[in-house]
Short mmCIF file of C-alpha atoms in Angstrom, two decimals:
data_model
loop_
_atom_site.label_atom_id
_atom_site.label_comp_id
_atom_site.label_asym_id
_atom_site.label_seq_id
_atom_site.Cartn_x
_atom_site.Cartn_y
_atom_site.Cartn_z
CA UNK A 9 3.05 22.50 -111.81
CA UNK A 10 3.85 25.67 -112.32
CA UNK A 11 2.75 29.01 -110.35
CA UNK A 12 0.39 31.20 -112.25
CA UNK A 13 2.81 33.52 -112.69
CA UNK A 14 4.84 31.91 -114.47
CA UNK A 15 2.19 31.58 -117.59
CA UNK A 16 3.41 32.99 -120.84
CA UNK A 17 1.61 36.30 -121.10
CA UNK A 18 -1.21 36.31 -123.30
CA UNK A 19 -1.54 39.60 -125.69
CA UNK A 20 -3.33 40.32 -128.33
CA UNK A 21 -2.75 38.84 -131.56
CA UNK A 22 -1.75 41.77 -134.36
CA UNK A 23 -1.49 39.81 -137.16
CA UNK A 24 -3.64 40.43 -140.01
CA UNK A 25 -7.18 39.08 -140.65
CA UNK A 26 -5.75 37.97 -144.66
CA UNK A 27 -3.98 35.11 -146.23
CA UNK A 28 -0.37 34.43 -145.46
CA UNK A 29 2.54 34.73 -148.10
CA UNK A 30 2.96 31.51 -150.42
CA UNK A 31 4.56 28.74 -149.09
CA UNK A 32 5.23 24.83 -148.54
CA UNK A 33 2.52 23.34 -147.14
CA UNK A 34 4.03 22.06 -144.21
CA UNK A 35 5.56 25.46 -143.32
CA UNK A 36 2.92 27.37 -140.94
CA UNK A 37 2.51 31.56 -141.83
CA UNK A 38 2.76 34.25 -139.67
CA UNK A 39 -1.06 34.38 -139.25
CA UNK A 40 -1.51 30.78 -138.41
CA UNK A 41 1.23 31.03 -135.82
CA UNK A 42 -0.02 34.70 -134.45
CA UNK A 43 1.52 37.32 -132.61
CA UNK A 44 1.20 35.74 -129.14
CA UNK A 45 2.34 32.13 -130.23
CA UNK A 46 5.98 33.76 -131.11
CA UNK A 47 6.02 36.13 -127.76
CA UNK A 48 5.95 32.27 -126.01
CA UNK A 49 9.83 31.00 -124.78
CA UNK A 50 9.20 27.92 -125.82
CA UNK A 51 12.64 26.14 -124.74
CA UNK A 52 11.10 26.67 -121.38
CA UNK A 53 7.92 25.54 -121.75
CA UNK A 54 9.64 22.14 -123.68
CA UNK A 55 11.62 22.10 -120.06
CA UNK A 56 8.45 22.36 -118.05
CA UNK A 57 9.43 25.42 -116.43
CA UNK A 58 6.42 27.13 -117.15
CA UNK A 59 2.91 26.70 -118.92
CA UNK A 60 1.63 28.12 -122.21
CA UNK A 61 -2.13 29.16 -123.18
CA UNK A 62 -0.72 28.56 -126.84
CA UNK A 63 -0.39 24.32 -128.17
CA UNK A 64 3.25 24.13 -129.68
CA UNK A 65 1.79 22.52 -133.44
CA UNK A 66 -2.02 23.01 -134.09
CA UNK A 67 -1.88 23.40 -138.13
CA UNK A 68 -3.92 20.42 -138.27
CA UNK A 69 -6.58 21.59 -137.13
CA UNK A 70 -6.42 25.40 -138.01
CA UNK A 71 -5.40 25.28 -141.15
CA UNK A 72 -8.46 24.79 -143.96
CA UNK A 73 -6.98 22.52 -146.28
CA UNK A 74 -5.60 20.50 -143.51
CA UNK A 75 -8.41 19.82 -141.11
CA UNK A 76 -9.83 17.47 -143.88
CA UNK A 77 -7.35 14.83 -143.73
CA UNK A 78 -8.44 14.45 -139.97
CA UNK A 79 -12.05 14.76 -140.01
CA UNK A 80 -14.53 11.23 -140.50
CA UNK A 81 -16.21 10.75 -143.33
CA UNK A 82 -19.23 12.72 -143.53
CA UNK A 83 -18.34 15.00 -140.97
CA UNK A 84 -16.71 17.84 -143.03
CA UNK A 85 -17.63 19.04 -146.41
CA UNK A 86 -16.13 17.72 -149.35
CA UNK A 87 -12.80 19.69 -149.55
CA UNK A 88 -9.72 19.86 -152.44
CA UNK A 89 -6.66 22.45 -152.50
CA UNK A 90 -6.56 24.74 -155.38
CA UNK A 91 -3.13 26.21 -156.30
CA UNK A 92 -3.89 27.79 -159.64
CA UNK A 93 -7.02 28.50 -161.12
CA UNK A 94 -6.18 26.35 -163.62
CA UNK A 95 -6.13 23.50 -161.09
CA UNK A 96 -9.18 24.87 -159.56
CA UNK A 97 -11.16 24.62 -162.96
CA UNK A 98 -10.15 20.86 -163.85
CA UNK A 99 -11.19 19.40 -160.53
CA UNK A 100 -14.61 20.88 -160.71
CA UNK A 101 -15.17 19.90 -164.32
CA UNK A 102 -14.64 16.65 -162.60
CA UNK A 103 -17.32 17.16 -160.34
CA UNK A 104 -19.96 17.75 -162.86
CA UNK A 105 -21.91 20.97 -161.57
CA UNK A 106 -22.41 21.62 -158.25
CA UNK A 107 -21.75 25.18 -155.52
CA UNK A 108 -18.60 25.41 -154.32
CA UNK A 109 -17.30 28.38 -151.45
CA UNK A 110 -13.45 29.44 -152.21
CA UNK A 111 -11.51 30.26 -149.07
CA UNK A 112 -7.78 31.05 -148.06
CA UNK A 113 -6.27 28.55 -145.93
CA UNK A 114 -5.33 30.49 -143.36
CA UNK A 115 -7.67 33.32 -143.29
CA UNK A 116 -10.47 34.55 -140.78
CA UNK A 117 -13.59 36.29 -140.31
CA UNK A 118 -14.26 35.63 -144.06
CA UNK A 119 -11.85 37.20 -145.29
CA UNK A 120 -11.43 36.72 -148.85
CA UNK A 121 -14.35 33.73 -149.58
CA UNK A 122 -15.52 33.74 -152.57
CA UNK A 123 -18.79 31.58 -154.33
CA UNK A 124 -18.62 29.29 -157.23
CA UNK A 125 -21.67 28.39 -159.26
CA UNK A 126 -21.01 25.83 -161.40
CA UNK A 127 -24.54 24.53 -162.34
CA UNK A 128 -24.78 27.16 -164.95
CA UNK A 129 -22.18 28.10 -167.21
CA UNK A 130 -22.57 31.96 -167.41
CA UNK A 131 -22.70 31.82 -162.97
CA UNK A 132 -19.92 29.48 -163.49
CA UNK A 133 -17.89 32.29 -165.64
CA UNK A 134 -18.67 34.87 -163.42
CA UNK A 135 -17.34 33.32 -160.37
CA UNK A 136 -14.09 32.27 -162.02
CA UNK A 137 -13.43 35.50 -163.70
CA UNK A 138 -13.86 37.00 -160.28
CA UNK A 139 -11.27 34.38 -158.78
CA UNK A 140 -8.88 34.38 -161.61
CA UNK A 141 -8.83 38.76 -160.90
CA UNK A 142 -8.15 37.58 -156.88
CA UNK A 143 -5.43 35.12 -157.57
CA UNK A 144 -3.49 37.05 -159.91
CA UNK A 145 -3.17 39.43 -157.50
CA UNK A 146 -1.48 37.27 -154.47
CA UNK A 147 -0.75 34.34 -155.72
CA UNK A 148 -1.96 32.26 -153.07
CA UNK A 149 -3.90 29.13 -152.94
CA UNK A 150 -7.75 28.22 -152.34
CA UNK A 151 -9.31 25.79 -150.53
CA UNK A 152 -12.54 24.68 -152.69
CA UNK A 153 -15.01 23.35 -150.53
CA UNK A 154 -18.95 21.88 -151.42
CA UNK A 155 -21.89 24.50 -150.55
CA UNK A 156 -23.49 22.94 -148.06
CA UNK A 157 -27.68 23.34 -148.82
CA UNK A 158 -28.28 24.96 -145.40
CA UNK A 159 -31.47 24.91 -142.65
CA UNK A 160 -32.76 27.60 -142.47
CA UNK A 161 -34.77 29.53 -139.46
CA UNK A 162 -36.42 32.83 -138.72
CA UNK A 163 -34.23 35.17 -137.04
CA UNK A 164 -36.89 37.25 -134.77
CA UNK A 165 -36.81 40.70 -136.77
CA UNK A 166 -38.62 39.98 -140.11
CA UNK A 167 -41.98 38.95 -140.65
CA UNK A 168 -41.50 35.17 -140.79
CA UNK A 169 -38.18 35.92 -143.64
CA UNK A 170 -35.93 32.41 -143.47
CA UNK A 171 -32.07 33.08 -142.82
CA UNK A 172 -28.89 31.05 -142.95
CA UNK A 173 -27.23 30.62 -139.98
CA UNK A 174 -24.11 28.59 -138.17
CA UNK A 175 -23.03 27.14 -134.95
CA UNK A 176 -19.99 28.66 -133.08
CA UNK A 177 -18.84 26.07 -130.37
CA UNK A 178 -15.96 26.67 -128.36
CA UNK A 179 -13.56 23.68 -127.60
CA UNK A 180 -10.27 23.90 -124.66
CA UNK A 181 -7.19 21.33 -125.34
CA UNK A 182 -5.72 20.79 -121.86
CA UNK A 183 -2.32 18.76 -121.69
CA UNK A 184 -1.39 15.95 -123.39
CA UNK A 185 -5.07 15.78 -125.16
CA UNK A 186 -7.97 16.17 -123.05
CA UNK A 187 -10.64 17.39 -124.99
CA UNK A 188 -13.73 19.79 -123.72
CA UNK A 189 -16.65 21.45 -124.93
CA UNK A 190 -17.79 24.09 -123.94
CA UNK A 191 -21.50 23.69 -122.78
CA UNK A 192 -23.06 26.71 -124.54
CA UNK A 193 -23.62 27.14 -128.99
CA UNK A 194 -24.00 30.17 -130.18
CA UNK A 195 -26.38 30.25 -133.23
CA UNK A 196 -24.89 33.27 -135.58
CA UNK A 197 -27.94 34.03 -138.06
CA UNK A 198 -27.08 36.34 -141.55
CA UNK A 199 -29.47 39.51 -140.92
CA UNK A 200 -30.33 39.37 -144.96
CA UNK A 201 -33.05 36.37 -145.48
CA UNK A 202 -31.91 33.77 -147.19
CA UNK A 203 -31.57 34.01 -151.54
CA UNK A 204 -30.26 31.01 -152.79
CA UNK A 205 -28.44 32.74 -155.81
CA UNK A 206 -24.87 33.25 -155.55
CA UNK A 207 -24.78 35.78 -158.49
CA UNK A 208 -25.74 38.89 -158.42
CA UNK A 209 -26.21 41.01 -161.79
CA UNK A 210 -23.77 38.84 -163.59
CA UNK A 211 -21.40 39.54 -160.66
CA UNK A 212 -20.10 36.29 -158.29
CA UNK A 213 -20.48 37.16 -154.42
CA UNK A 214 -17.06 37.73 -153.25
CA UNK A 215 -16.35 39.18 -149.57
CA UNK A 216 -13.32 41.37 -150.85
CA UNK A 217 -15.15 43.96 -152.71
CA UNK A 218 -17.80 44.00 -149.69
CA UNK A 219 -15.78 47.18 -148.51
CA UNK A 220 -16.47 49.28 -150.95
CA UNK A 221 -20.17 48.36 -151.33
CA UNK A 222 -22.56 51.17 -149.78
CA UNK A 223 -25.88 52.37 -149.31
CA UNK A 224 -25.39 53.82 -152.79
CA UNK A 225 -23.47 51.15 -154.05
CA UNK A 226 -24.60 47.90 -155.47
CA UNK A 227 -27.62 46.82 -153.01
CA UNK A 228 -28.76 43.52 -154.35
CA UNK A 229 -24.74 42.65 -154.07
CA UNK A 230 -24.68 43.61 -150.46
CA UNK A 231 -27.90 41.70 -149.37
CA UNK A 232 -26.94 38.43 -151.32
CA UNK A 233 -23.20 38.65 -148.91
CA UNK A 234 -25.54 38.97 -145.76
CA UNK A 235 -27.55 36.78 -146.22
CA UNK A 236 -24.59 33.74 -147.37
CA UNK A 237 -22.12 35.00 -145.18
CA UNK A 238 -22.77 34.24 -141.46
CA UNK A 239 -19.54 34.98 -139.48
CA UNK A 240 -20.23 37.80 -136.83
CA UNK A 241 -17.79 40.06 -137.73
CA UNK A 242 -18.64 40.37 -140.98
CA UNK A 243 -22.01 40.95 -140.42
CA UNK A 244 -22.09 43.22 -137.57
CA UNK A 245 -22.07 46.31 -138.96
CA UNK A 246 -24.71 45.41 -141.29
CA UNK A 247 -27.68 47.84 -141.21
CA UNK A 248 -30.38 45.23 -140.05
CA UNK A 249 -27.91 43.59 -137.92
CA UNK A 250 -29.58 43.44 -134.51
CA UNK A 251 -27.02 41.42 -131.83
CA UNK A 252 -29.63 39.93 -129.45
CA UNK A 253 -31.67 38.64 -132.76
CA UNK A 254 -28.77 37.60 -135.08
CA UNK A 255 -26.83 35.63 -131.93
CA UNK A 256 -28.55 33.43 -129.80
CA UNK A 257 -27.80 30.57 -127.78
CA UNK A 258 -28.24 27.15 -129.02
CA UNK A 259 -30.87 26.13 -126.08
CA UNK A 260 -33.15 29.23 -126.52
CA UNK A 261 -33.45 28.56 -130.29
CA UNK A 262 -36.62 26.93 -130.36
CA UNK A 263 -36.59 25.83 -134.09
CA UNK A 264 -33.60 24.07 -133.35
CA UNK A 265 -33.12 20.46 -131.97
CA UNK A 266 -30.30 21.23 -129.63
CA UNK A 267 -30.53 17.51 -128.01
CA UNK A 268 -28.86 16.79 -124.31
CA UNK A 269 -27.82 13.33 -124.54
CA UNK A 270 -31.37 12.14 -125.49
CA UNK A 271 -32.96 10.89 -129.08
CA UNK A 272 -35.71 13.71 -129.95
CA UNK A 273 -38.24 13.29 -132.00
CA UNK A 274 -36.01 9.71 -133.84
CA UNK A 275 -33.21 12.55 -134.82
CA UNK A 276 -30.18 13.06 -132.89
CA UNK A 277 -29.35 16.68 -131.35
CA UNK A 278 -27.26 19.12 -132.72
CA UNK A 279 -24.98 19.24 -129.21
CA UNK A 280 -24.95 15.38 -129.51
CA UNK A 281 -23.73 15.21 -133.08
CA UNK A 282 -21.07 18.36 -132.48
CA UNK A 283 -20.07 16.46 -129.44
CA UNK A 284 -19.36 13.00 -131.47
CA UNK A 285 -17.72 15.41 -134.41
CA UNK A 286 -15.10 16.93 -131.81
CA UNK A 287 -14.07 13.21 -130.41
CA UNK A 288 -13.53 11.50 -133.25
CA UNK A 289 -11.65 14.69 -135.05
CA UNK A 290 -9.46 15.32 -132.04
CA UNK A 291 -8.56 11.68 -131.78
CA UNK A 292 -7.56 11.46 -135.41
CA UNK A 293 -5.55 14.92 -134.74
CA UNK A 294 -3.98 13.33 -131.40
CA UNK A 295 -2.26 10.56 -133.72
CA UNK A 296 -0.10 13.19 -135.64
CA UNK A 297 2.52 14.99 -133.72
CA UNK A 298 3.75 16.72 -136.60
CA UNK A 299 0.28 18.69 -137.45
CA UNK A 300 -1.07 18.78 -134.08
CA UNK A 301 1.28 18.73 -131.10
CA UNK A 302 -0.03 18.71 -127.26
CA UNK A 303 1.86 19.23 -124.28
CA UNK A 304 1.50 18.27 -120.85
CA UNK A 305 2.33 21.50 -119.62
CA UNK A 306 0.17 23.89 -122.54
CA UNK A 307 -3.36 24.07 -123.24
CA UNK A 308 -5.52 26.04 -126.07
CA UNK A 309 -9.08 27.36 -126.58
CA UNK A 310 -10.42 27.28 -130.09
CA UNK A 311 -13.18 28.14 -131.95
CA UNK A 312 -15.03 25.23 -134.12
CA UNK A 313 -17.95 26.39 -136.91
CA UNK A 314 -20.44 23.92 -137.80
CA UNK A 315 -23.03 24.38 -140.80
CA UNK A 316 -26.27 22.90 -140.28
CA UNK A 317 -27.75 20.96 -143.59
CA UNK A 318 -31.40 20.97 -144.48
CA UNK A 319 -31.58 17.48 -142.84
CA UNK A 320 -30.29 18.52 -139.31
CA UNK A 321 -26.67 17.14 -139.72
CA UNK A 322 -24.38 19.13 -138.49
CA UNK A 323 -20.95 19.92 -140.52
CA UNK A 324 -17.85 20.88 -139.34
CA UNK A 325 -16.58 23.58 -141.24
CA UNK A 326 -13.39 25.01 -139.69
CA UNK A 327 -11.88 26.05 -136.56
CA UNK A 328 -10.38 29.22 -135.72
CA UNK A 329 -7.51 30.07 -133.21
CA UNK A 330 -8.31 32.83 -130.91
CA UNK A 331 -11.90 32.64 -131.00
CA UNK A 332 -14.04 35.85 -130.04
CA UNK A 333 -15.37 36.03 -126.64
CA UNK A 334 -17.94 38.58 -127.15
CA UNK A 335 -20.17 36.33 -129.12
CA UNK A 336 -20.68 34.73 -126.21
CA UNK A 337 -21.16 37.63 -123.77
CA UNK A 338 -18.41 37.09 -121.08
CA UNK A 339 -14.62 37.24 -120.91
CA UNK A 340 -12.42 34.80 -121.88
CA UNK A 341 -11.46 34.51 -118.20
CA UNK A 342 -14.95 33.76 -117.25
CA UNK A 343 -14.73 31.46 -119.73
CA UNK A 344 -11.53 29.71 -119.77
CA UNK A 345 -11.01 30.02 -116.01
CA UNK A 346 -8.32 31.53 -114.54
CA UNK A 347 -4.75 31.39 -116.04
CA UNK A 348 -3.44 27.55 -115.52
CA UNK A 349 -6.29 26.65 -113.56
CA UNK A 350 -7.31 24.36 -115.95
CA UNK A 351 -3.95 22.32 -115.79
CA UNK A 352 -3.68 22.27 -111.85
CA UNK A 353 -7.52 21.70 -111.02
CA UNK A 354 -9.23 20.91 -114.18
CA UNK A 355 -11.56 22.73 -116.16
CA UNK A 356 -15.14 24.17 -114.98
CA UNK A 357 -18.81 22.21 -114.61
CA UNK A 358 -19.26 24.34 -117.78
CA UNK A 359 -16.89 22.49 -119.70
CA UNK A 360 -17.91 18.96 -121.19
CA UNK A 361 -15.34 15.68 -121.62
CA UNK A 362 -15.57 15.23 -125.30
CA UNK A 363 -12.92 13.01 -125.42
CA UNK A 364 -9.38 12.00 -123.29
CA UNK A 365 -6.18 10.02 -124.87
CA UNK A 366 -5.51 8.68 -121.19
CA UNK A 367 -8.86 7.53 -120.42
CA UNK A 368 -8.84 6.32 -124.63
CA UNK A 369 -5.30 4.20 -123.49
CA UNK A 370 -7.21 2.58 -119.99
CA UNK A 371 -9.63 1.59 -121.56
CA UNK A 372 -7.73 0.02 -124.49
CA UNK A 373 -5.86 -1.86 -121.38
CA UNK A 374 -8.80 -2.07 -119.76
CA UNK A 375 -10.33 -4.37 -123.30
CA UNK A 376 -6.96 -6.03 -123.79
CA UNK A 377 -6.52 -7.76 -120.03
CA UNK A 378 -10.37 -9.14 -120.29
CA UNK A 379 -9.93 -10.34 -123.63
CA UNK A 380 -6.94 -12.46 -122.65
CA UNK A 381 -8.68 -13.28 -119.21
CA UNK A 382 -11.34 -14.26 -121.19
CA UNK A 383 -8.72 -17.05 -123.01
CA UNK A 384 -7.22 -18.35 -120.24
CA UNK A 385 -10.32 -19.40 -118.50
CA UNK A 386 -9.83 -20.39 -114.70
CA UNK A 387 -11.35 -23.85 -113.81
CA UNK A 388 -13.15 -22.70 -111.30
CA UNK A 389 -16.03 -20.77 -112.19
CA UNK A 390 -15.74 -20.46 -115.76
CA UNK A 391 -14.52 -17.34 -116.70
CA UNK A 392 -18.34 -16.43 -117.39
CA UNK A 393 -18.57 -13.33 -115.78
CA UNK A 394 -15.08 -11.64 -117.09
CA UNK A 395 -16.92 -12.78 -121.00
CA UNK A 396 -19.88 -10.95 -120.26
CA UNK A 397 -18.07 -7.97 -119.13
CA UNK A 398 -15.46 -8.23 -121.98
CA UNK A 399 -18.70 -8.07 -124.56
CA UNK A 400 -20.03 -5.19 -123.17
CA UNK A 401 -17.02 -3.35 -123.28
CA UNK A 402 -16.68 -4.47 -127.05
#
């Protein structure tokens, strides 16, 4: 393996926080790619001359309106690609009613979301008249994805008021697809308590306009945005936004079920359930070199979002390249380990096995030689034990 210095330098990514131009789907944008990801020589890395802290092909997983086609069934909102508003309009008359959030494919820190409230028809007008303003502007499409009816929990600073919050988990691809979690949530809580309207004064909520809304501006517009809108950075420099209140870790939130590998109270924990979400999603992505492409010699750190409904079950929203350290409080050294470290000696006790295509492939091999053991039973003895040990492996 390769001597630590010989790791592509990592610098900051400069692209911007908004959507990327229009283009074909299967074309990544500037911003998916980033900054760092194109300062990479990758006809070395290819060569194995050196290691990467970028994965050559990660749209899959990234990119909104492709994550879908590799998440499990129930795992991951219901989710449809918009390209016109026209488009946009037919497929929800299809749905009959319902709440919808309206996001860029490529965009972060919520840049750009948008609301759609579609069990009334005035809310319904209001959102699409905002949308119809948006796309006109950049042509670019929207990923439509189901409102998810969230828990909700107190954050600590009002007097028993409920707030929305998510899960931030942070998840390391090493090689050729060994997958790890990292062993600490964050819980990001909206410092607005919860409202569950989505319109305010005739007006859809819509992050854009956000800028431009002050203390003397349009209040009740402001307080409805913090209080649906939980990403960090939107929220920070919200006037009741208090950091040790409004982001907390998983195990000291005490309204939470966070679950170690143990059944509480006949519901399974939110780590347990994130944990299962991130094996079966990476394997699906593992089987689809063209969307998400590992190498033995690269490895990645990303940054997975997971609503929580109002019946514990966790939903995996999106994941985000280049996820921020400070949420959690420590460097990304301290938290990725140094350099290629994790390629030479393996990642840290913090990190957690979530899932590994070479142990997947053993013990595929592993099934497959006891199964036909298990046919060509010796005389002698039976073959009992190897058909015991075959069904338990099954």
């Amino acid at each position: 393996m390769s001597a630590l210095s010989d790791v592509a330098p990592a610098t900051p990514s400069t692209s911007k926080q908004g959507p990327g131009t229009e283009r074909d789907k299967d074309q990544p944008s500037k911003h998916e790619l980033g900054h760092h990801w194109s300062k990479i020589n990758w006809k070395q890395v290819m060569n194995r001359q050196i290691t990467a802290d970028r994965m050559f092909m990660r749209s899959g997983l990234i990119r909104k309106d492709l994550i879908v086609d590799y998440c499990s069934e129930g795992d991951h909102p219901e989710t449809f690609l918009g390209e016109t508003l026209e488009g946009i309009e037919s497929l929800l008359e299809e749905k009959q009613g319902g709440r919808f959030v309206c996001k860029y494919t490529d965009a972060s820190n919520a840049y750009g979301m948008n609301f759609l409230d579609c069990s009334d028809p005035e809310k319904k007008r209001a959102g699409f008249d905002k949308l119809s303003a948006e796309m006109k502007l950049d042509n670019s499409p929207r990923v439509i994805q189901r409102y998810i009816e969230p828990k909700l929990i107190k954050d600590g600073v009002g007097e028993g008021t409920l707030h929305k919050f998510h899960l931030r988990a942070l998840v390391i691809v090493v090689g050729d697809m060994d997958i790890f979690l990292y062993d600490e949530l964050r819980v990001l809580i909206a410092p607005e308590p919860y409202c569950s309207s989505l319109v305010s004064s005739d007006k859809a909520l819509g992050t854009l306009e956000s800028r431009c809304v002050t203390a003397e501006g349009d209040k009740e517009l402001s307080c409805l945005l913090h209080a649906h809108v939980t990403n960090q950075s939107f929220n920070k420099t919200h006037e009741k936004y208090v950091e040790t209140k409004h982001n907390v870790a998983l195990h000291e939130c005490e309204e939470l079920n966070c679950g170690d590998g143990d059944v509480a109270s006949g519901a399974e924990g939110l780590w347990d359930q994130i944990r299962k979400i991130c094996a079966r999603t990476f394997r699906s992505l593992g089987k689809d070199k063209r969307k998400f492409m590992s190498l033995i010699n690269t490895y990645e750190m990303f940054g997975l979002d997971f609503l929580v409904d109002e019946d514990d079950k966790a939903w995996l929203l999106e994941a985000n390249p280049e996820p921020s350290m400070g949420m959690f409080h420590k460097t990304r050294e301290e938290i990725e380990g140094v350099r290629d470290s994790c390629l030479n000696e393996g990642v840290g006790d913090n990190w957690v096995s979530v899932y590994s295509k070479d142990t997947e492939k053993a013990m595929e091999k592993m099934k497959a030689l006891l199964k036909e053991a298990k046919r060509v039973r010796v005389k002698e003895g039976g073959g009992g034990g190897v058909e015991k040990i075959a069904e338990e492996i099954d």
